[in-house]
Short mmCIF file of C-alpha atoms and ligand atoms in Angstrom, two decimals:
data_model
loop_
_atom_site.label_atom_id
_atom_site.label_comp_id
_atom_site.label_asym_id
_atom_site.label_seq_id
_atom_site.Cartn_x
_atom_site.Cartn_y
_atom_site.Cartn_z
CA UNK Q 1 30.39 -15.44 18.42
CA UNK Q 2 29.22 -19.12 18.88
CA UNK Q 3 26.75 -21.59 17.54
CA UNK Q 4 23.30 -21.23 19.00
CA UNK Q 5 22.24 -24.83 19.27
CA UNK Q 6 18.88 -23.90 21.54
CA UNK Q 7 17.63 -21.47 18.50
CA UNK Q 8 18.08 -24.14 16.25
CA UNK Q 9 16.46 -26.73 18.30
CA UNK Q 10 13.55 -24.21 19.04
CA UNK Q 11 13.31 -23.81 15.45
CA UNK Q 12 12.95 -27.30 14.50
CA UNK Q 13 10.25 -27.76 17.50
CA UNK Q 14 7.97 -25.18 15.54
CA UNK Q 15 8.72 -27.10 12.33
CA UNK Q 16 7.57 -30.31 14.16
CA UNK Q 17 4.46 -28.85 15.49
CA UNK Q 18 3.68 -27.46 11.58
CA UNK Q 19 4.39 -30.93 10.03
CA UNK Q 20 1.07 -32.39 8.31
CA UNK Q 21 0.61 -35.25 11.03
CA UNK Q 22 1.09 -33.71 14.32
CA UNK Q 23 4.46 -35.22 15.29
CA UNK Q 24 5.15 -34.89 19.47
CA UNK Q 25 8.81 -35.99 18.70
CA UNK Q 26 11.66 -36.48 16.25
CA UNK Q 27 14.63 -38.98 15.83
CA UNK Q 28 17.35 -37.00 14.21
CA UNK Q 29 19.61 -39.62 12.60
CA UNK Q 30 21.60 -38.06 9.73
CA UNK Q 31 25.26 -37.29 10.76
CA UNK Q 32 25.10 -34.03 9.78
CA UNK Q 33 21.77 -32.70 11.13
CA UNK Q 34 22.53 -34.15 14.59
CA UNK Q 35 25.99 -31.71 14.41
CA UNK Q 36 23.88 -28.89 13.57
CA UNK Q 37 21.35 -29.51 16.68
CA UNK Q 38 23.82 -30.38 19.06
CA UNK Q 39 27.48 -29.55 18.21
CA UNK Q 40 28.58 -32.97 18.66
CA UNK Q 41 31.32 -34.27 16.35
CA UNK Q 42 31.08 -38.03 16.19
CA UNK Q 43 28.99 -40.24 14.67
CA UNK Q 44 26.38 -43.41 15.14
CA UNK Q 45 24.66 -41.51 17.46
CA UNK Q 46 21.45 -40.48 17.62
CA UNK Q 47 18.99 -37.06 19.12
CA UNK Q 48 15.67 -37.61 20.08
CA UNK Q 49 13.88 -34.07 20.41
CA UNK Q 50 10.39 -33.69 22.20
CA UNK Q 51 8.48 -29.85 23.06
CA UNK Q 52 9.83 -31.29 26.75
CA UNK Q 53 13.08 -33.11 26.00
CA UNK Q 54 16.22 -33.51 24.37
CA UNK Q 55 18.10 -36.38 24.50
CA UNK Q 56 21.47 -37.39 22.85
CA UNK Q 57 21.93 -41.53 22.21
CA UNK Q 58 24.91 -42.51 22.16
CA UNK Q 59 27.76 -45.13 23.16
CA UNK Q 60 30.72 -45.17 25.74
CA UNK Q 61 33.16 -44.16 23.52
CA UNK Q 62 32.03 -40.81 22.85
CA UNK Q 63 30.79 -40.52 26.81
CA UNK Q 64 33.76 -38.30 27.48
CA UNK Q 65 33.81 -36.05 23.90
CA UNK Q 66 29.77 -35.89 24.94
CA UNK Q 67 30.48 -34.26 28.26
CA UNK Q 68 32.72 -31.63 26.55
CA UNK Q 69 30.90 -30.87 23.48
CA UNK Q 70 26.79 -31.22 24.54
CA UNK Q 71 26.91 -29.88 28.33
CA UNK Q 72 23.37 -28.43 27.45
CA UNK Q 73 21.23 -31.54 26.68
CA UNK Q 74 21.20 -34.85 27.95
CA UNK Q 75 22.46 -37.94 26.78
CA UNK Q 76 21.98 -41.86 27.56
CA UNK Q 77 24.53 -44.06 26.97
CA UNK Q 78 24.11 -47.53 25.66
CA UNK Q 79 26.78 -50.33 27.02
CA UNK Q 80 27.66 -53.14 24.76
CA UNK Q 81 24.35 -55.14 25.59
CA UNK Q 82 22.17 -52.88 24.12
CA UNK Q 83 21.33 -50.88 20.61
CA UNK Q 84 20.49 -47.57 19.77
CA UNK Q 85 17.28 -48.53 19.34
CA UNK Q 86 16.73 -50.44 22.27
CA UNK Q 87 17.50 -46.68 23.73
CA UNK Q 88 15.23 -45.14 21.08
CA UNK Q 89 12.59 -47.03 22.45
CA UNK Q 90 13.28 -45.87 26.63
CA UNK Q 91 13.27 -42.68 25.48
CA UNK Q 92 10.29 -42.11 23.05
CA UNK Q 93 8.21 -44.19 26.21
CA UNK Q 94 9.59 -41.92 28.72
CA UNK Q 95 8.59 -38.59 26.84
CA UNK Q 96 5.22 -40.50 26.46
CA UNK Q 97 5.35 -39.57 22.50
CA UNK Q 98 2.90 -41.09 20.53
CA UNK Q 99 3.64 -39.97 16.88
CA UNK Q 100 7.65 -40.21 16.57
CA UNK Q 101 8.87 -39.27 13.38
CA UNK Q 102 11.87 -40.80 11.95
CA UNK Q 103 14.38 -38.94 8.65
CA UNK Q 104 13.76 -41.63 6.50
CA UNK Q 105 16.65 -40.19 4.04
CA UNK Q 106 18.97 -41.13 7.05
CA UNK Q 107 17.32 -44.63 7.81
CA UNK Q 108 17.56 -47.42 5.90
CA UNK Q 109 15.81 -50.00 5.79
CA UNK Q 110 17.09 -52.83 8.47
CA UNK Q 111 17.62 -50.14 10.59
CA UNK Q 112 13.81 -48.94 9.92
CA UNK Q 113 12.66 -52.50 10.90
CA UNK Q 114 14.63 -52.99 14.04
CA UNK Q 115 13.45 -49.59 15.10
CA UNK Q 116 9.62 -50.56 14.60
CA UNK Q 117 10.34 -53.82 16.57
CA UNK Q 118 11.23 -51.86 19.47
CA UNK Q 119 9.12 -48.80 19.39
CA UNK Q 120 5.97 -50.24 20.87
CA UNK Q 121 4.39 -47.39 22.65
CA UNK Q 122 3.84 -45.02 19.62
CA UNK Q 123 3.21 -44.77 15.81
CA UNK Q 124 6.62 -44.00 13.86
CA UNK Q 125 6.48 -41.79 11.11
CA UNK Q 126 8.51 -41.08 8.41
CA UNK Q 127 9.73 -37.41 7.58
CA UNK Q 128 12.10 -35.84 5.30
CA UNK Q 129 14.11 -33.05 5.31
CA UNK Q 130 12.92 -31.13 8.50
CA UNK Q 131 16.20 -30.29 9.53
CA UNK Q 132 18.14 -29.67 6.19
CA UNK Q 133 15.61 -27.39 5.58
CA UNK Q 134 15.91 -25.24 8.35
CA UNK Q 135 20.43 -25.79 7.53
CA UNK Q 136 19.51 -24.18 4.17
CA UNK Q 137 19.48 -20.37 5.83
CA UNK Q 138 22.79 -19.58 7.70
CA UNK Q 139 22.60 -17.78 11.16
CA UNK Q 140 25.90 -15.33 11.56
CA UNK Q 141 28.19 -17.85 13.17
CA UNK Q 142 27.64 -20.15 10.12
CA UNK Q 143 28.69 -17.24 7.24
CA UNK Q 144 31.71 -16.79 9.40
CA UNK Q 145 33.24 -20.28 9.27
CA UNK Q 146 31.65 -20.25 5.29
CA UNK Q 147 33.81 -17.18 4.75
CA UNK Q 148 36.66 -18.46 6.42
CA UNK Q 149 36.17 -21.52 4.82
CA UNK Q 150 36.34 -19.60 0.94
CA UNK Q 151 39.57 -17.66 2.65
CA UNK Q 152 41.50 -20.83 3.15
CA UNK Q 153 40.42 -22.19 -0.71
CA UNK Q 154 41.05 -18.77 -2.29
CA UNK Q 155 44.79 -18.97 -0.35
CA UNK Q 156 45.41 -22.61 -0.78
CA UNK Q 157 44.64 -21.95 -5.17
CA UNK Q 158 47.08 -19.18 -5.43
CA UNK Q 159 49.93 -21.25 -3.82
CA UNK Q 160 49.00 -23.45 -6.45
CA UNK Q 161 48.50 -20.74 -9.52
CA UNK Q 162 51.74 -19.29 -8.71
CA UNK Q 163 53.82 -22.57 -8.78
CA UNK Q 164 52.23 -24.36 -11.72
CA UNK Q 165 55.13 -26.30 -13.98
CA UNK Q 166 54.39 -28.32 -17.20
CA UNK Q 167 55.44 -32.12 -16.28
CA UNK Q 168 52.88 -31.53 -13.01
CA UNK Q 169 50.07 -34.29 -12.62
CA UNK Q 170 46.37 -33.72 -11.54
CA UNK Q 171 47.66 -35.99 -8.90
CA UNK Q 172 50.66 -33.72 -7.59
CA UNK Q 173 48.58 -30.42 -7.83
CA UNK Q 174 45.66 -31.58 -6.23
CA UNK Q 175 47.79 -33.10 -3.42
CA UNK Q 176 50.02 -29.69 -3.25
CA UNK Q 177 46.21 -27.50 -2.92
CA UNK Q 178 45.33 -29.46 -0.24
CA UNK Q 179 48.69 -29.03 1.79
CA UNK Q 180 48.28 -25.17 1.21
CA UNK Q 181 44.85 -25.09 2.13
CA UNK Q 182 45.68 -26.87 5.86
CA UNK Q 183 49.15 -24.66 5.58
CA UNK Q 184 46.97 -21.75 6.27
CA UNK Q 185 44.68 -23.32 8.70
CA UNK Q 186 42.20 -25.69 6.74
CA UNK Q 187 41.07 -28.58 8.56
CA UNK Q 188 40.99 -30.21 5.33
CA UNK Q 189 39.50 -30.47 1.65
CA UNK Q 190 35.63 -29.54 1.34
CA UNK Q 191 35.70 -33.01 -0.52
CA UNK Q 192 37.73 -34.52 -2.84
CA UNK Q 193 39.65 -31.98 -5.32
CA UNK Q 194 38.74 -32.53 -8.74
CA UNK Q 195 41.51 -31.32 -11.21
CA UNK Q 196 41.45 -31.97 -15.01
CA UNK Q 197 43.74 -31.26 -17.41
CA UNK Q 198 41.98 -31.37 -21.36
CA UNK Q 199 39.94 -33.87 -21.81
CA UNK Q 200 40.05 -34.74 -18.21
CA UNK Q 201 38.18 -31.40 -17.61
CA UNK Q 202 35.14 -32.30 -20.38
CA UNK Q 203 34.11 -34.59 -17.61
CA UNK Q 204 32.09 -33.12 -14.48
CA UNK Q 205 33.42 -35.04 -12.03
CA UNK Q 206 36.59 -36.58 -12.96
CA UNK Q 207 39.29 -37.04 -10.28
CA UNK Q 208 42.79 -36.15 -10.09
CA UNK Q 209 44.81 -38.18 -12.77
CA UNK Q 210 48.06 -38.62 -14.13
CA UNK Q 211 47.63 -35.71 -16.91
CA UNK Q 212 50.36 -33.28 -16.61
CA UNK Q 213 49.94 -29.55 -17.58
CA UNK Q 214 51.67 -29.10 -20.18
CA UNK Q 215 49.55 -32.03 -22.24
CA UNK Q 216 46.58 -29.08 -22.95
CA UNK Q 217 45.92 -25.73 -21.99
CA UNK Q 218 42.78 -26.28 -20.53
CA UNK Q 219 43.23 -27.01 -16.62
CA UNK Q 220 40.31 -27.36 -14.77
CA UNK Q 221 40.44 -27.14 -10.74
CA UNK Q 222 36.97 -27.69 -8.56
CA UNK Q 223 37.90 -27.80 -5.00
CA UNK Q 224 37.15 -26.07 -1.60
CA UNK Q 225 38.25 -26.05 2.42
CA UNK Q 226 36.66 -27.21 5.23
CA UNK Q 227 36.66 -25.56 8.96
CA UNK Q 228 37.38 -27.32 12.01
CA UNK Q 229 33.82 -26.32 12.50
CA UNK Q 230 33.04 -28.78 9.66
CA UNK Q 231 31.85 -25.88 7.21
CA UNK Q 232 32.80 -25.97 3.42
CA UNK Q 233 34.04 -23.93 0.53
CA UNK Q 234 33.20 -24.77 -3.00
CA UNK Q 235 34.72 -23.42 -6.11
CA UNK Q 236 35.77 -23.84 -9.54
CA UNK Q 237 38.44 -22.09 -11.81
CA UNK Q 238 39.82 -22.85 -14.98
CA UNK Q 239 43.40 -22.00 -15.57
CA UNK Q 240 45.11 -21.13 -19.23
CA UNK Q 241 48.36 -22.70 -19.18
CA UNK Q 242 48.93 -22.51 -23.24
CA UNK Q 243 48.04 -20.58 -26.42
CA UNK Q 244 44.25 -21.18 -26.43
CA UNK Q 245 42.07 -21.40 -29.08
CA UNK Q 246 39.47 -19.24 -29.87
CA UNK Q 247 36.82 -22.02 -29.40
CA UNK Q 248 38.31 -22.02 -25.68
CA UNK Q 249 37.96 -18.18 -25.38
CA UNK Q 250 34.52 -18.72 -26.63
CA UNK Q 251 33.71 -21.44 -24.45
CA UNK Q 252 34.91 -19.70 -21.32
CA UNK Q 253 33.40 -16.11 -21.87
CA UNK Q 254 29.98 -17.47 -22.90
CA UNK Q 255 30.44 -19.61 -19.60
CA UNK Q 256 31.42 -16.62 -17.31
CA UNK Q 257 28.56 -14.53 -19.08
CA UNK Q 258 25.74 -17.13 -18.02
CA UNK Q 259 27.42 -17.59 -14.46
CA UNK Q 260 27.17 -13.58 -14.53
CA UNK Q 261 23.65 -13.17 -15.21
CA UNK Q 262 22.43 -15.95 -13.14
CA UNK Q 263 24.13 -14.24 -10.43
CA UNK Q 264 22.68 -10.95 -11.50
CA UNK Q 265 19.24 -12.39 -10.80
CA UNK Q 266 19.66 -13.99 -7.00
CA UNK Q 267 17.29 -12.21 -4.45
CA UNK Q 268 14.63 -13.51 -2.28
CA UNK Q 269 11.75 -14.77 -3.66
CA UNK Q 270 13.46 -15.13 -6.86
CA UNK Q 271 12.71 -18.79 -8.64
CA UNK Q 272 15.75 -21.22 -8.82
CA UNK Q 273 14.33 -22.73 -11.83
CA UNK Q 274 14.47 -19.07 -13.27
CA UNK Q 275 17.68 -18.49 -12.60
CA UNK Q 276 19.07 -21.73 -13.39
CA UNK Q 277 17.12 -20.99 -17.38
CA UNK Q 278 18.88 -17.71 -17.28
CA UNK Q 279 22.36 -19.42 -17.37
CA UNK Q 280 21.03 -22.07 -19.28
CA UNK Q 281 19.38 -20.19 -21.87
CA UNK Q 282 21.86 -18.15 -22.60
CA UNK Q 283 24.74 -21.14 -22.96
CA UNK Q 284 21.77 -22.73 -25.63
CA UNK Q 285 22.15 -19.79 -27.57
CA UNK Q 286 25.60 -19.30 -28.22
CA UNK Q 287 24.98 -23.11 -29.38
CA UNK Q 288 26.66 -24.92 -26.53
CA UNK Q 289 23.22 -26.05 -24.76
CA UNK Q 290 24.03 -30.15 -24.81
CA UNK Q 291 26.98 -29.62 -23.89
CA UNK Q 292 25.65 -28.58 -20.13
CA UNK Q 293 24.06 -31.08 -18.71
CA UNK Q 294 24.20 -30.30 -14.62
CA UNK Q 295 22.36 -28.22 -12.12
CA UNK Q 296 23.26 -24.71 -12.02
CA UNK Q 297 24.14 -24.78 -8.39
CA UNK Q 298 23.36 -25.73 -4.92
CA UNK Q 299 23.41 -25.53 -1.58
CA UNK Q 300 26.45 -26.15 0.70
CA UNK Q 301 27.92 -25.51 4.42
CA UNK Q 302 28.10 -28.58 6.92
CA UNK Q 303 27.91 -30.78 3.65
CA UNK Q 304 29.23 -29.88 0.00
CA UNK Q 305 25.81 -30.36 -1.18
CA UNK Q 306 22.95 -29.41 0.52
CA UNK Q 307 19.31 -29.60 0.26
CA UNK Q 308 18.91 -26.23 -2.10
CA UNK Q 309 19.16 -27.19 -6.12
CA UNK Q 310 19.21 -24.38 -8.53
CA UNK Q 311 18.55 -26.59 -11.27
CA UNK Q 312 15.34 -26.29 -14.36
CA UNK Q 313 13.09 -28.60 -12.05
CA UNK Q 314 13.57 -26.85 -8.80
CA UNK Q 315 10.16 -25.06 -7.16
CA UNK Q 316 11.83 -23.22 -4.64
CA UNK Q 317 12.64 -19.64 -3.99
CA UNK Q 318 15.96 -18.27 -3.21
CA UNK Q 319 15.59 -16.66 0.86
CA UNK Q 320 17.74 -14.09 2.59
CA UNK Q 321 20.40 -16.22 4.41
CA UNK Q 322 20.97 -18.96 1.92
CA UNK Q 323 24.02 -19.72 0.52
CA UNK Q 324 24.66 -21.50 -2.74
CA UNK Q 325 27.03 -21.90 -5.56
CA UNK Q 326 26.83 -20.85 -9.08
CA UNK Q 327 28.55 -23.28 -11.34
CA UNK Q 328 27.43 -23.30 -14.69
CA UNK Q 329 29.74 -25.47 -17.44
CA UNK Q 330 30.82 -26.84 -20.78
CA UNK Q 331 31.88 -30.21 -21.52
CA UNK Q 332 33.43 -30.79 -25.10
CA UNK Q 333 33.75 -34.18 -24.99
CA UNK Q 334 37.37 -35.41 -25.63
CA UNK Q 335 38.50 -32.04 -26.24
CA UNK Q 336 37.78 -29.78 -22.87
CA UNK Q 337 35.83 -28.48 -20.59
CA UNK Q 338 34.62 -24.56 -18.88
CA UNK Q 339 33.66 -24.44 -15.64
CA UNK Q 340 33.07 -21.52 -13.79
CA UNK Q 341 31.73 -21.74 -9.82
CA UNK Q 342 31.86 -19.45 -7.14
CA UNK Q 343 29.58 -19.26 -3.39
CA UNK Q 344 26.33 -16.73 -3.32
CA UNK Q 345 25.21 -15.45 0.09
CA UNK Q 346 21.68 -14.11 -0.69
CA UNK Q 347 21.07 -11.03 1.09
CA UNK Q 348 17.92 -8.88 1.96
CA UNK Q 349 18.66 -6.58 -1.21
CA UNK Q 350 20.19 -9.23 -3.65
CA UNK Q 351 23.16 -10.87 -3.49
CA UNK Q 352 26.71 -11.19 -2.15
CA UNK Q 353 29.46 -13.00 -4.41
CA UNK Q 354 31.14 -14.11 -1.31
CA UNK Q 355 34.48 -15.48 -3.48
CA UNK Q 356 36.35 -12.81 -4.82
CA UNK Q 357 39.19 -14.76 -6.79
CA UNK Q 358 39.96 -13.35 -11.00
CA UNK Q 359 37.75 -14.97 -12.77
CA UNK Q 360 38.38 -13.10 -16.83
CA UNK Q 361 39.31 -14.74 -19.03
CA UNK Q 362 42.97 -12.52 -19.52
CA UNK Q 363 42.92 -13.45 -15.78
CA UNK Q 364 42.96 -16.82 -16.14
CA UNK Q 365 45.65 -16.96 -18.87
CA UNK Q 366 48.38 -17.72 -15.85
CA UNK Q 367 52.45 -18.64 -16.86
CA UNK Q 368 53.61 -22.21 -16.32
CA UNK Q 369 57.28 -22.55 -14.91
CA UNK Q 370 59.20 -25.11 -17.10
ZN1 ZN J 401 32.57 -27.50 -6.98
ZN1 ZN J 402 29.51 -27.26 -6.47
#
């Protein structure tokens, strides 16, 4: 199986065509949604899509990498003497375009300026999220590198579950998941590890310290692979490495129970903001509700977070073909913190839990080595 780049692009062309003004053309500038059209790897370049034509702009050092990764479309390269916009401009004149839209979350604004100053032959528009949209359903080829990318995070965490010692640092574990993860084939990380031991773990994102395990048994580990495809795992598991209290069996079961139900409701045509209340509402009543203050989940594949929120002020509906995570939490500040997140494929019929790692709370009781 391979990426289908032409379905994609075919795709996007009807999307452009629907689009309230009647765009003839697109410049796809965000890093991420060019991969996704094209397959190309590198960066500062730039796709300009018509109903007729499909051109990649680019620069001489990625002229050979071009030729081996985009045989399918064209591509102009732009010599030292000239900018990507001076090539923006050949191009949208050539297709004879006369509305080109523009992703304005991937322009900023110099960039939007010089653009304007050479575009002279038709109207620019701004758009926003035409092509995440369409990355927000996988096609097969994409849910294999997602579940291969959950295979290598799943392997890389029990290297690390099994091996756990008391004087070990956020630091030291977070560097020894990571080595386990490309150990079994990981191109890298997903993004940067977070691992939090105590009090380190009451806060959302908090990086990788100098904590050591045996300072609290609370040990909270967020982390995920990445393919050499560029797809990502996300996940989140909180380890027991000492006699817990039963304010942290509490914590974690009503945690577990509201990432349960929320999961329990996923199908298409289901309301995030529905499903995100379900988790939420539940962690309110067993009296914990300020103490989660984040989305319930989101989006991920080419990027750790994608366009999809799952959060109380989301209007969308879940469709077949999505994938998100399910990570509802709670933060105790200065004390601890629960968080509980595993990757949802939604599926004509419901849902598939696509991570299959323990997640009880006996399960997560795990024995340090000395
Ligand atoms: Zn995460
Ligand atoms: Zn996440």
């Amino acid at each position: 199986m391979s990426p289908n780049y032409q379905t994609r692009r075919a795709k996007l062309r009807r999307a452009l065509r629907k689009s309230d003004v009647e765009l003839d053309s697109l410049i796809i500038s965000g890093v991420a949604n060019v991969r996704y059209l094209t397959g190309f790897t590198g960066d500062s370049s730039w796709l300009f899509l018509s109903s007729t034509s499909c051109v990649l702009l680019s620069d001489t050092r990625y002229e050979t990498q071009l030729a081996d990764e985009c045989r399918d479309i064209d591509v102009e390269i732009r010599d030292a003497g000239r900018t990507i916009n001076d090539l923006a401009a050949i191009v949208v004149a050539k297709a004879k375009s006369k509305y080109v839209g523009f992703e304005a979350d991937h322009t900023t604004v110099t960039q939007h300026g010089a653009l304007s100053e050479k575009i002279t032959t038709a109207t620019l528009v701004a758009t926003s999220d035409l092509v995440e949209r369409l990355r927000e359903v996988k096609d097969q080829w994409e849910l294999t590198q997602i579940r291969a990318a959950i295979e290598y995070a799943q392997r890389g965490i029990s290297v690390v579950r099994s091996s756990l010692r008391s004087d070990q640092t956020e630091t030291e574990i977070r560097y020894l998941l990571e080595a386990a993860m490309r150990s079994f084939g990981a191109a890298g990380t997903g993004f940067e590890p977070i691992v939090g031991v105590g009090p380190t773990a009451a806060l959302p994102h908090a990086h990788a310290g100098r904590r050591r395990v045996a300072e609290h048994p609370v040990l909270l580990i967020d982390w995920g692979a990445s393919t050499d495809s560029g797809y990502r795992s996300d996940l989140t598991r909180v380890f027991i490495t000492g006699k817990p209290t039963k304010q942290m069996e509490l914590v974690y079961k009503t945690v577990l129970a509201a990432q349960q139900a929320a999961i329990q409701a996923i199908r298409p045509g289901a309301k995030c903001a529905d499903v995100d209340q379900i988790a939420r509402g539940l962690i309110a009543r067993a009296g914990f509700g300020k103490y989660f203050g984040h989305g319930l989940g989101h989006g991920f594949g080419l990027e750790i977070h994608e366009s999809l929120r799952v959060s109380p002020i989301s209007e969308r509906e879940f469709e077949t073909g999505m994938v998100v995570t399910m990570e509802p939490g709670i933060y105790l500040p200065g004390k601890f913190g629960v968080r509980i997140e595993d990757d949802i494929l939604v599926t004509a019929d419901g849902n598939e839990v696509l991570s299959n790692l323990e997640r009880e709370f006996d399960e997560a009781i795990v024995p340090i080595l000395a």
